């Protein structure tokens, strides 16, 4: 049992309620509120990177909301096994979007935020993307400063190729450059990067089962047929592997890698969320077969 286990039935009830049902909204709000300590704990793990803790907590809460909305209790693991990497990935994406690759003057960073706000408002007012000159007029700043800030944005994040790079192209739209475009494949890559060092600490069989289950989206029966073991055996191995991943994710470490079969060593101030992964619900037993070594 863990401090969140009493909420599991609520996820099942939420999944069964049709969209628009009056109780659905109340259940969703309660699940988000009850799991706020988890989001704050994950945010605190990144508090040494120089960003305000309040900002990190807001991002972590967005990740929590996303996890609550996407979680499907019928797929197997408990909510925390799904929520922790989801929230962590949201925070990492936020850091990625805020990472400047070269040193940019503070005035340009501050102007960049004002440009984004002004561009959004002008877009609503004009019914189209504003030009740099229109943004400069709205902010009462020099056109050259607006263009310089847009150029500096290239060091901040990837932008559209349509962003004007000089005052000669001031009449071109800058809206697409101001609103960052996210590659849909980035989320998957980041999830792999977050989990990769933790998965390395698992046994070869545990690694294969976890990857087949969560990255290849195979059912437990399909996994059993793939590697030559029963569905019940897959369930037991998966539960044990998720528990060890949970221990590593919830431990507040500072780069200390655990050896295979052990959890990470908690650093100062670490606090366990009390997560445990319950046994997987079995969708029918696959016939037992003689076990063979899983292919690498």
Coordinates of C-alpha atoms in Angstrom, one line a residue:
X1 CA 0.0 0.0 0.0
X2 CA 1.2 3.6 -0.6
X3 CA -0.2 7.0 0.2
X4 CA -2.0 7.2 -3.1
X5 CA -3.3 3.6 -3.4
X6 CA -6.8 4.6 -2.0
X7 CA -7.3 6.7 -5.2
X8 CA -7.0 3.8 -7.6
X9 CA -10.8 3.1 -7.6
X10 CA -11.4 6.7 -8.6
X11 CA -9.3 6.3 -11.8
X12 CA -11.4 3.2 -12.6
X13 CA -14.6 5.1 -12.0
X14 CA -13.4 8.1 -14.0
X15 CA -12.6 5.9 -17.0
X16 CA -16.1 4.4 -16.9
X17 CA -17.9 7.7 -16.9
X18 CA -18.9 9.2 -20.3
X19 CA -17.6 12.6 -21.3
X20 CA -19.8 15.4 -20.1
X21 CA -20.9 13.5 -17.0
X22 CA -21.3 15.8 -14.0
X23 CA -19.3 13.6 -11.7
X24 CA -16.4 13.2 -14.1
X25 CA -15.2 16.8 -13.6
X26 CA -15.3 16.4 -9.8
X27 CA -13.4 13.2 -9.9
X28 CA -10.7 14.6 -12.2
X29 CA -10.3 17.7 -10.0
X30 CA -9.9 15.5 -6.9
X31 CA -7.3 13.3 -8.5
X32 CA -5.3 16.3 -9.6
X33 CA -5.4 17.8 -6.1
X34 CA -4.6 14.6 -4.3
X35 CA -1.5 14.1 -6.4
X36 CA -0.2 17.7 -6.1
X37 CA 2.5 16.5 -3.5
X38 CA 3.9 14.2 -6.1
X39 CA 4.2 17.1 -8.7
X40 CA 5.8 19.3 -6.1
X41 CA 8.3 16.6 -5.1
X42 CA 9.4 16.1 -8.7
X43 CA 9.7 19.9 -9.2
X44 CA 11.9 20.1 -6.2
X45 CA 14.3 17.6 -7.7
X46 CA 15.2 20.2 -10.3
X47 CA 15.4 23.2 -8.0
X48 CA 19.2 23.3 -8.0
X49 CA 19.2 24.4 -11.7
X50 CA 18.7 28.0 -11.0
X51 CA 15.0 28.4 -11.9
X52 CA 12.3 29.6 -9.4
X53 CA 10.7 26.6 -7.6
X54 CA 7.3 28.2 -8.1
X55 CA 7.8 28.0 -11.9
X56 CA 9.0 24.4 -11.7
X57 CA 5.9 23.5 -9.6
X58 CA 3.6 25.1 -12.2
X59 CA 5.2 23.1 -15.0
X60 CA 5.1 19.9 -12.9
X61 CA 1.4 20.4 -12.3
X62 CA 0.7 20.8 -16.0
X63 CA 2.5 17.4 -16.4
X64 CA 0.3 16.0 -13.7
X65 CA -2.9 17.2 -15.4
X66 CA -1.7 15.6 -18.6
X67 CA -1.0 12.3 -16.8
X68 CA -4.4 12.3 -15.2
X69 CA -6.1 12.9 -18.5
X70 CA -4.1 10.3 -20.4
X71 CA -4.0 7.5 -17.8
X72 CA -5.9 4.3 -18.7
X73 CA -6.2 2.0 -15.6
X74 CA -7.1 -0.9 -17.9
X75 CA -3.5 -0.9 -19.3
X76 CA -1.9 -2.4 -16.2
X77 CA 0.4 -0.4 -13.9
X78 CA -0.7 1.9 -11.2
X79 CA -1.0 5.6 -11.9
X80 CA 2.3 6.6 -10.3
X81 CA 4.3 4.3 -12.6
X82 CA 2.8 6.3 -15.5
X83 CA 2.7 9.8 -13.8
X84 CA 6.3 10.1 -12.7
X85 CA 8.0 9.9 -16.1
X86 CA 5.2 12.0 -17.6
X87 CA 5.7 14.8 -15.1
X88 CA 9.5 14.5 -15.3
X89 CA 9.4 14.7 -19.1
X90 CA 7.2 17.8 -18.9
X91 CA 9.8 19.6 -16.7
X92 CA 12.7 18.5 -18.9
X93 CA 10.9 19.9 -22.0
X94 CA 10.4 23.2 -20.1
X95 CA 14.1 23.3 -19.4
X96 CA 14.8 22.5 -23.1
X97 CA 12.7 25.4 -24.2
X98 CA 14.4 27.8 -21.9
X99 CA 17.9 26.8 -22.7
X100 CA 20.0 29.5 -24.5
X101 CA 22.8 28.1 -26.5
X102 CA 24.8 31.4 -26.5
X103 CA 25.0 34.3 -24.1
X104 CA 22.2 36.8 -24.8
X105 CA 22.0 40.2 -23.2
X106 CA 19.3 40.4 -20.4
X107 CA 17.6 43.3 -22.2
X108 CA 16.9 41.1 -25.2
X109 CA 15.6 38.2 -23.0
X110 CA 13.2 40.6 -21.3
X111 CA 12.2 42.2 -24.6
X112 CA 11.6 38.7 -26.1
X113 CA 8.9 38.0 -23.5
X114 CA 7.2 41.4 -24.3
X115 CA 7.4 40.6 -28.0
X116 CA 5.6 37.3 -27.5
X117 CA 2.8 38.9 -25.5
X118 CA 2.4 41.8 -27.9
X119 CA 2.4 39.5 -30.9
X120 CA -0.4 37.4 -29.4
X121 CA -2.5 40.4 -28.7
X122 CA -1.9 42.0 -32.1
X123 CA -2.8 38.7 -33.8
X124 CA -6.2 38.8 -32.1
X125 CA -6.8 42.4 -32.9
X126 CA -5.6 42.3 -36.5
X127 CA -6.8 38.9 -37.5
X128 CA -3.3 38.1 -38.8
X129 CA 0.3 37.8 -37.7
X130 CA 1.9 41.2 -36.9
X131 CA 5.0 42.6 -38.6
X132 CA 8.1 43.6 -36.6
X133 CA 7.3 47.3 -37.2
X134 CA 3.8 46.8 -35.7
X135 CA 5.2 45.1 -32.7
X136 CA 7.8 47.8 -32.3
X137 CA 5.1 50.5 -32.4
X138 CA 3.0 48.6 -29.9
X139 CA 5.9 48.3 -27.4
X140 CA 7.2 51.8 -28.2
X141 CA 10.7 50.4 -28.8
X142 CA 13.1 50.7 -31.8
X143 CA 12.5 48.4 -34.7
X144 CA 16.2 47.4 -34.6
X145 CA 15.7 46.1 -31.0
X146 CA 12.7 44.0 -32.0
X147 CA 14.6 42.5 -35.0
X148 CA 17.7 41.9 -32.8
X149 CA 15.6 40.1 -30.2
X150 CA 14.0 37.9 -32.8
X151 CA 17.4 37.0 -34.1
X152 CA 18.6 36.2 -30.5
X153 CA 15.6 33.9 -30.2
X154 CA 17.5 31.4 -32.5
X155 CA 19.8 30.9 -29.6
X156 CA 16.8 30.2 -27.3
X157 CA 14.9 27.6 -29.3
X158 CA 14.3 26.4 -32.8
X159 CA 12.0 28.7 -34.7
X160 CA 10.3 28.8 -38.1
X161 CA 12.5 29.6 -41.1
X162 CA 10.0 32.4 -41.9
X163 CA 11.4 34.5 -39.0
X164 CA 12.8 37.8 -40.5
X165 CA 16.5 38.2 -39.8
X166 CA 17.0 41.8 -40.8
X167 CA 15.2 45.1 -41.0
X168 CA 15.0 44.7 -44.7
X169 CA 12.4 42.0 -44.2
X170 CA 10.4 43.9 -41.6
X171 CA 7.1 43.3 -43.4
X172 CA 7.4 39.6 -43.2
X173 CA 5.3 37.7 -40.6
X174 CA 7.1 36.9 -37.4
X175 CA 4.3 35.0 -35.7
X176 CA 5.5 31.5 -36.6
X177 CA 8.9 32.4 -35.3
X178 CA 7.5 33.6 -32.0
X179 CA 5.4 30.5 -31.4
X180 CA 7.8 27.6 -31.1
X181 CA 7.0 24.5 -33.1
X182 CA 7.4 21.2 -31.2
X183 CA 8.5 18.1 -33.1
X184 CA 5.9 15.4 -32.0
X185 CA 8.8 12.9 -31.9
X186 CA 10.6 14.9 -29.2
X187 CA 8.4 13.6 -26.4
X188 CA 9.3 10.0 -27.1
X189 CA 13.0 10.8 -27.3
X190 CA 12.9 12.6 -24.0
X191 CA 11.0 9.8 -22.3
X192 CA 13.7 7.4 -23.5
X193 CA 16.5 9.7 -22.2
X194 CA 14.9 10.0 -18.8
X195 CA 14.4 6.3 -18.4
X196 CA 17.5 5.0 -20.2
X197 CA 20.0 5.1 -17.3
X198 CA 17.4 3.6 -14.9
X199 CA 16.5 0.8 -17.3
X200 CA 20.2 0.0 -17.7
X201 CA 20.2 -1.1 -14.0
X202 CA 17.6 -3.8 -14.7
X203 CA 18.4 -7.3 -15.8
X204 CA 18.4 -8.1 -19.5
X205 CA 15.1 -9.9 -19.3
X206 CA 13.5 -7.0 -17.4
X207 CA 14.8 -4.5 -19.8
X208 CA 13.3 -6.4 -22.8
X209 CA 9.9 -6.8 -21.2
X210 CA 9.7 -3.1 -20.1
X211 CA 10.7 -1.9 -23.6
X212 CA 8.2 -4.2 -25.3
X213 CA 5.4 -3.2 -23.0
X214 CA 5.8 0.6 -22.9
X215 CA 7.8 1.4 -26.1
X216 CA 6.5 -1.3 -28.5
X217 CA 3.0 -1.1 -26.9
X218 CA 2.7 -4.9 -26.7
X219 CA 0.3 -6.7 -24.4
X220 CA 1.5 -9.1 -21.8
X221 CA 0.2 -12.0 -23.8
X222 CA 2.1 -10.8 -26.9
X223 CA 5.3 -10.3 -24.8
X224 CA 5.0 -13.9 -23.4
X225 CA 4.7 -15.3 -26.9
X226 CA 7.6 -13.2 -28.1
X227 CA 10.1 -14.3 -25.5
X228 CA 8.7 -17.7 -24.7
X229 CA 7.3 -17.4 -21.2
X230 CA 3.8 -17.3 -19.7
X231 CA 1.7 -14.2 -19.4
X232 CA 1.7 -14.6 -15.6
X233 CA 5.5 -14.7 -15.6
X234 CA 5.6 -11.5 -17.7
X235 CA 3.3 -9.9 -15.2
X236 CA 5.5 -10.8 -12.3
X237 CA 8.7 -9.6 -14.0
X238 CA 7.1 -6.4 -15.1
X239 CA 5.8 -5.6 -11.6
X240 CA 9.3 -6.2 -10.1
X241 CA 10.9 -4.1 -12.7
X242 CA 8.5 -1.2 -12.3
X243 CA 9.0 -1.2 -8.6
X244 CA 12.7 -0.8 -9.0
X245 CA 12.3 1.9 -11.6
X246 CA 9.9 3.6 -9.1
X247 CA 12.5 3.5 -6.4
X248 CA 15.1 5.1 -8.6
X249 CA 12.8 7.8 -9.9
X250 CA 11.5 8.8 -6.5
X251 CA 14.9 8.8 -4.9
X252 CA 16.4 12.3 -4.9
X253 CA 19.8 11.5 -6.3
X254 CA 22.6 13.6 -7.6
X255 CA 24.0 11.5 -10.4
X256 CA 24.8 8.4 -8.4
X257 CA 24.1 5.4 -10.5
X258 CA 22.9 2.3 -8.8
X259 CA 24.3 -1.1 -9.6
X260 CA 22.0 -3.7 -11.2
X261 CA 19.3 -4.9 -8.9
X262 CA 19.5 -2.0 -6.4
X263 CA 17.8 1.3 -6.1
X264 CA 19.6 4.6 -6.4
X265 CA 21.3 6.0 -3.2
X266 CA 19.1 8.9 -2.0
X267 CA 20.8 12.2 -1.7
X268 CA 20.3 14.8 1.1
X269 CA 16.7 15.8 1.5
X270 CA 15.3 12.9 -0.4
X271 CA 11.7 12.0 0.3
X272 CA 10.0 8.9 -0.9
X273 CA 6.6 9.3 -2.4
X274 CA 5.7 5.8 -1.0
X275 CA 5.0 4.5 -4.5
X276 CA 4.5 0.8 -5.0
X277 CA 3.4 -1.0 -8.1
X278 CA 0.6 -3.4 -7.6
X279 CA 0.4 -6.7 -9.4
X280 CA -0.7 -6.4 -13.0
X281 CA -4.2 -7.4 -13.9
X282 CA -4.0 -10.4 -16.1
X283 CA -6.1 -10.5 -19.3
X284 CA -6.0 -14.3 -19.6
X285 CA -3.2 -16.8 -19.3
X286 CA -1.1 -17.7 -22.3
X287 CA -0.1 -21.3 -22.6
X288 CA 3.2 -22.1 -20.7
X289 CA 6.1 -22.9 -22.9
X290 CA 9.7 -24.0 -22.3
X291 CA 11.6 -20.8 -21.5
X292 CA 14.2 -19.7 -24.0
X293 CA 16.8 -17.0 -23.8
X294 CA 15.4 -13.7 -25.0
X295 CA 17.1 -12.4 -28.2
X296 CA 19.3 -9.3 -27.6

